Coordinates of C-alpha atoms and ligand atoms in Angstrom, one line a residue:
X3 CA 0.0 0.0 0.0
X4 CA 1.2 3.8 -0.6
X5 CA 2.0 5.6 2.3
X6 CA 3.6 3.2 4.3
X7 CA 7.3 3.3 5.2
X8 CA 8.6 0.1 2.8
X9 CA 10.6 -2.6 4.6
X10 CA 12.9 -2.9 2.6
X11 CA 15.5 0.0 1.6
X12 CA 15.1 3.7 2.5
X13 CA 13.5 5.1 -0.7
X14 CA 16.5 8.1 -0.2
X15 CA 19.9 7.6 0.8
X16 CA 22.6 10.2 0.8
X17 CA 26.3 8.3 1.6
X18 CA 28.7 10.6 3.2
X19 CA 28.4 13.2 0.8
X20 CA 30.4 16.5 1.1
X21 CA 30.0 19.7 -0.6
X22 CA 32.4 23.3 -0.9
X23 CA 32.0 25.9 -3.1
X24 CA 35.7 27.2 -4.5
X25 CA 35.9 30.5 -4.7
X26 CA 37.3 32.2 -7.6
X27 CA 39.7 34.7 -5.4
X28 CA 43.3 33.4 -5.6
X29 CA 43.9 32.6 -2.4
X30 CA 40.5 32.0 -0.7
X31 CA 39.5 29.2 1.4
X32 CA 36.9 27.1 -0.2
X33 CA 34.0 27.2 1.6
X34 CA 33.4 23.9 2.9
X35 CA 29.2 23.3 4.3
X36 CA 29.7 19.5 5.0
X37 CA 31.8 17.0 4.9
X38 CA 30.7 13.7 5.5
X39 CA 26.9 13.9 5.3
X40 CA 24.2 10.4 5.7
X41 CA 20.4 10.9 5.8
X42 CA 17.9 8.2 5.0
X43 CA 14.4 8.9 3.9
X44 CA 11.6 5.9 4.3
X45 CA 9.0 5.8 1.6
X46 CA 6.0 7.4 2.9
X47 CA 8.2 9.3 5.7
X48 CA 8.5 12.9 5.9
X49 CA 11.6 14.4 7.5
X50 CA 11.7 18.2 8.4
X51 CA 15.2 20.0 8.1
X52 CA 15.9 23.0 10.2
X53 CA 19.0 25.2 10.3
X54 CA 20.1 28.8 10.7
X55 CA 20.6 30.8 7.4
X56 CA 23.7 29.8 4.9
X57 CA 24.1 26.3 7.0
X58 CA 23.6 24.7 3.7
X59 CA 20.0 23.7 3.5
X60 CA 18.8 24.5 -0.1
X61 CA 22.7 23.1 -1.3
X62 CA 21.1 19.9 -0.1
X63 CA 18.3 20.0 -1.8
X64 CA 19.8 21.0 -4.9
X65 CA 22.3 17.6 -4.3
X66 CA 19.0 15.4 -3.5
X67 CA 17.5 16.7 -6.8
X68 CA 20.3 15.7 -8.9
X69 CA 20.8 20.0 -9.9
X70 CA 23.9 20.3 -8.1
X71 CA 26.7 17.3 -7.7
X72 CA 28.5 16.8 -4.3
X73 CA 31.8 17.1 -4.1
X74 CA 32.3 13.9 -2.9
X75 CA 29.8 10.8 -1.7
X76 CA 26.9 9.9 -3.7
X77 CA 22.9 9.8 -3.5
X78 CA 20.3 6.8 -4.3
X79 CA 16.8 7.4 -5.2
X80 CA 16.0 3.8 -5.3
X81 CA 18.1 1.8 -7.1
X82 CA 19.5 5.0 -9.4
X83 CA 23.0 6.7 -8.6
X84 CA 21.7 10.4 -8.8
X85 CA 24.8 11.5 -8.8
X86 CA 26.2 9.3 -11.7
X87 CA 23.6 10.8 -14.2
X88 CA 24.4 12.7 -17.1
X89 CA 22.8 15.8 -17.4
X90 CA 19.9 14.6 -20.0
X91 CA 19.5 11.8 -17.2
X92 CA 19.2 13.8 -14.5
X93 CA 16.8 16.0 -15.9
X94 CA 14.5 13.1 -17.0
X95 CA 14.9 11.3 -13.9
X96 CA 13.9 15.0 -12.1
X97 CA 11.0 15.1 -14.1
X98 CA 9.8 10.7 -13.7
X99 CA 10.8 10.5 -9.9
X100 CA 10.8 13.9 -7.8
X101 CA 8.8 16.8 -7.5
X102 CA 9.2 19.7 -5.9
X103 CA 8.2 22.7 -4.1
X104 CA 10.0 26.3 -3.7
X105 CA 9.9 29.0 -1.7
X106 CA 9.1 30.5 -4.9
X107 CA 6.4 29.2 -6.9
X108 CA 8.7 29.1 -10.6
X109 CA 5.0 29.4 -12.1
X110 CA 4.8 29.8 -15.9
X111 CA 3.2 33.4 -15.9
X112 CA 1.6 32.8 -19.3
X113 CA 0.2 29.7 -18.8
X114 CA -3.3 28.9 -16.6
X115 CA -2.7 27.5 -13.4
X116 CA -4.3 24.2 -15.1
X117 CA -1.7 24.4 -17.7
X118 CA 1.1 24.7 -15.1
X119 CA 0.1 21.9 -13.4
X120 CA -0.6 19.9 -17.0
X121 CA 3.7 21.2 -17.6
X122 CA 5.6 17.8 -16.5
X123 CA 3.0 15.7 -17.6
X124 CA 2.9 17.0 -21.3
X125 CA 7.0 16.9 -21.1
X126 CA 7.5 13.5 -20.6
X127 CA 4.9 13.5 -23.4
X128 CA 1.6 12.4 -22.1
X129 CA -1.5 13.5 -24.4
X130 CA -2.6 17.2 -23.7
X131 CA -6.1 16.2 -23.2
X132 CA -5.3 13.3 -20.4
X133 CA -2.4 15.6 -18.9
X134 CA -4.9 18.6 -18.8
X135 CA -7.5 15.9 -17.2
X136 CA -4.8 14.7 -14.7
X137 CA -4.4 18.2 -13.8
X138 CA -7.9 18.8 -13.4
X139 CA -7.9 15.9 -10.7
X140 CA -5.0 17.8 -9.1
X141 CA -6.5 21.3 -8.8
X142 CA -9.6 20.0 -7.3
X143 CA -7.4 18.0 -4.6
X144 CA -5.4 21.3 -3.8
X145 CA -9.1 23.0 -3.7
X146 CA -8.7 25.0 -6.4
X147 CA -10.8 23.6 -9.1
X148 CA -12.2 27.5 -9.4
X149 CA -9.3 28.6 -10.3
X150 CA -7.8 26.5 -13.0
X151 CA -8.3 29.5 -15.4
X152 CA -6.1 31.8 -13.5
X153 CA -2.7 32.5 -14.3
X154 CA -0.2 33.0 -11.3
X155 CA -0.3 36.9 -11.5
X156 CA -3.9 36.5 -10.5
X157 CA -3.4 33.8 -7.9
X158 CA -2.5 34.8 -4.2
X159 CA 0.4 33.4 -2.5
X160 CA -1.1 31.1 -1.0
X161 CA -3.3 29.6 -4.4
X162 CA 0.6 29.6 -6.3
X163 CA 1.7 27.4 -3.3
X164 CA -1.2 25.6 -4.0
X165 CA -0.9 25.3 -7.4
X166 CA 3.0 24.0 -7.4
X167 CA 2.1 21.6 -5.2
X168 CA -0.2 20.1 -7.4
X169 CA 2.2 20.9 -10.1
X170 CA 4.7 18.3 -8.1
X171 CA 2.7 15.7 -7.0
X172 CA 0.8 15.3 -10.5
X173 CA 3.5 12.8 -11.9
X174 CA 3.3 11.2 -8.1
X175 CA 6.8 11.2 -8.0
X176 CA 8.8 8.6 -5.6
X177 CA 10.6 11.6 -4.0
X178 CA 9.4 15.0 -2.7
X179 CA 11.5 17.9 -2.0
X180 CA 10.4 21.0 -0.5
X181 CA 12.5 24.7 0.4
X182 CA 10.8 26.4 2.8
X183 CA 7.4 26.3 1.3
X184 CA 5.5 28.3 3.1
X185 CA 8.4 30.9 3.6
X186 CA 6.3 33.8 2.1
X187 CA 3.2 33.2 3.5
X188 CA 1.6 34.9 6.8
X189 CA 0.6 32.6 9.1
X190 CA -2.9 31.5 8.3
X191 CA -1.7 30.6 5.0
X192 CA 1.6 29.0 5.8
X193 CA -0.8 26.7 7.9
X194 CA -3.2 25.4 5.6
X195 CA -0.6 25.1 2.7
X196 CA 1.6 22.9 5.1
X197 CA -1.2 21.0 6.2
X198 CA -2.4 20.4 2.5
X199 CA 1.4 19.3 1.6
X200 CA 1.4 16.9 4.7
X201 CA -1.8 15.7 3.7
X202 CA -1.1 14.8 0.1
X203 CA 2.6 13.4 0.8
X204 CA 0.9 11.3 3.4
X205 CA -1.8 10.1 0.6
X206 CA 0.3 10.0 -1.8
X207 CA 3.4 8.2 -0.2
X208 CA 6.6 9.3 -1.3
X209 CA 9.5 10.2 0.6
X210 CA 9.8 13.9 1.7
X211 CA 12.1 15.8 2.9
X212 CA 11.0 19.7 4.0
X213 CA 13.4 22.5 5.1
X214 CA 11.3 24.9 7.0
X215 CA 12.4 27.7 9.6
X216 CA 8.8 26.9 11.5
X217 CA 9.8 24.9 14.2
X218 CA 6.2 24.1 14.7
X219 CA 5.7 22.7 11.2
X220 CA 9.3 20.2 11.4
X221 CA 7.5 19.3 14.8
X222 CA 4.2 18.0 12.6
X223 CA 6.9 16.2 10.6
X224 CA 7.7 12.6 10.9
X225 CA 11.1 13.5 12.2
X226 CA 12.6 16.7 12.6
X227 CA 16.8 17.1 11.5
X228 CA 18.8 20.0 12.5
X229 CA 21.5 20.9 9.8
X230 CA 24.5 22.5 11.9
X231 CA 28.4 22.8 11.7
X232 CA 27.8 20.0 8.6
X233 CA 26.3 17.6 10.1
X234 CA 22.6 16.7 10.4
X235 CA 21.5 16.0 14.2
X236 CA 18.4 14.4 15.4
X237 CA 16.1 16.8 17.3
Ligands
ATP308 N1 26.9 28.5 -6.0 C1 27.5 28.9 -4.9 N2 28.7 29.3 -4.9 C2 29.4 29.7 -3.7 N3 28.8 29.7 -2.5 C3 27.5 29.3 -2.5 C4 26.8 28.9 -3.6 N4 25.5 28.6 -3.2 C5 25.5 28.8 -1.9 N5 26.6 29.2 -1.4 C6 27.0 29.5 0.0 O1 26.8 28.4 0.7 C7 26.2 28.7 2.0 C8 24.9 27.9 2.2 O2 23.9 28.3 1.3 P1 22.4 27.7 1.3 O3 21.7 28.5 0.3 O4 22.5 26.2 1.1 O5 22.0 28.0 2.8 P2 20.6 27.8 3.5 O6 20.8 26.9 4.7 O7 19.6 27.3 2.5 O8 20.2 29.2 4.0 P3 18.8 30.0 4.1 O9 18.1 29.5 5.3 O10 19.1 31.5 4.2 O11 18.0 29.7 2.8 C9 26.0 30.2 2.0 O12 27.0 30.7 2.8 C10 26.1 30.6 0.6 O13 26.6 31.9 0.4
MG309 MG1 17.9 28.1 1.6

């Protein structure tokens, strides 16, 4: 059955990965965020990353998505090497296994909303009517049905949240990533778009991982990871 953590392997492994940035200034130290990195990621499970500003959360995520190598170590997604892809690879595995949410929605401002959501579907070359039909399914679930014809400058913050949430799910992708989500959101909002993503990853079953500075949120989490000094610590 979705949604339950699989018995067998964690869905997400990172093994001892590192990561610095080289500066291009003769003589500066690289800047190293971490050096020896594991986390494991159950399918079904969602795990909550906290961290103080420039401790190297979204350089993670960009590593987990296959859009940034690390320097050293490597990351499964199930049985695939994401950091042996090429780049065509990478992209098409991106785009078959993971979906993700931003702290910016990345909207296409002149497509609908329905269209947005239809995007990965019609790249990997689904049928525009089924993809826009899939989509359809996927706007009602977000609860915005009413809204399909609405392009993101005439969504509020909180409906774009919406809407790229549906946008990553709608392929129902093995592995969801999300960067502070709800990061531009006042409170009310933040809340019910968490509570929708929680809702659907929990339906939906695939491994998450969310960075979030609300405490509160990582606490609604399955488990909750604090990212300091390089190295990822229970909480
Ligand atoms: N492409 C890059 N080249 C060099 N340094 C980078 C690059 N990307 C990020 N950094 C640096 O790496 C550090 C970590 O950045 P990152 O964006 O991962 O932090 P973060 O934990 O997501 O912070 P925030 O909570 O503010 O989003 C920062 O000091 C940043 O300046
Ligand atoms: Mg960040």
């Amino acid at each position: 059955m979705m949604g339950q953590p699989s018995a067998d392997r964690p869905l997400l492994r990172a093994v001892n990965i590192g990561k610095s940035y080289t500066s291009p200034r003769a003589g500066a130290k690289p800047l190293v965020l971490f050096r020896d990195l594991s986390l494991e990621v159950a399918a079904g499970e969602m795990v909550a990353i906290v961290g103080e500003s420039g401790a190297g959360k979204s350089s993670l995520l960009h590593i987990l998505a296959a859009l940034d190598e690390p320097s050293k170590g490597e990351v499964w997604c199930g049985a695939t090497n994401i950091t042996r892809l090429s780049q065509r690879a990478a992209a098409e595995f991106r785009n078959r296994e993971i979906g993700y949410v931003w702290q910016f929605h990345y909207l296409l401002p002149e497509f609908t909303a329905l269209e947005n959501v239809a995007m990965p579907l019609l790249a990997r070359g689904m049928r525009r009517e089924e993809a826009l039909q899939e989509a359809h399914r996927w706007m009602d679930n977000v609860g915005l049905a009413d809204r399909e014809d609405h392009r993101s400058g005439e969504l509020s913050g909180g409906e774009q949240q919406r809407v790229s949430i549906a946008r990553a799910l709608v392929t129902r992708p093995k592995l969801l990533l999300a960067d502070e989500p709800t990061g531009d959101l006042d409170n009310a909002t933040a809340d019910s778009v968490f509570s929708l993503l929680r809702e659907v990853q929990r339906e939906q079953g695939p491994a998450g991982v969310m960075v979030t500075h609300n405490m509160a949120f990582a606490a609604r989490c399955d488990r909750m990871l604090h990212l300091h000094d390089g190295k990822l610590q229970s909480l």
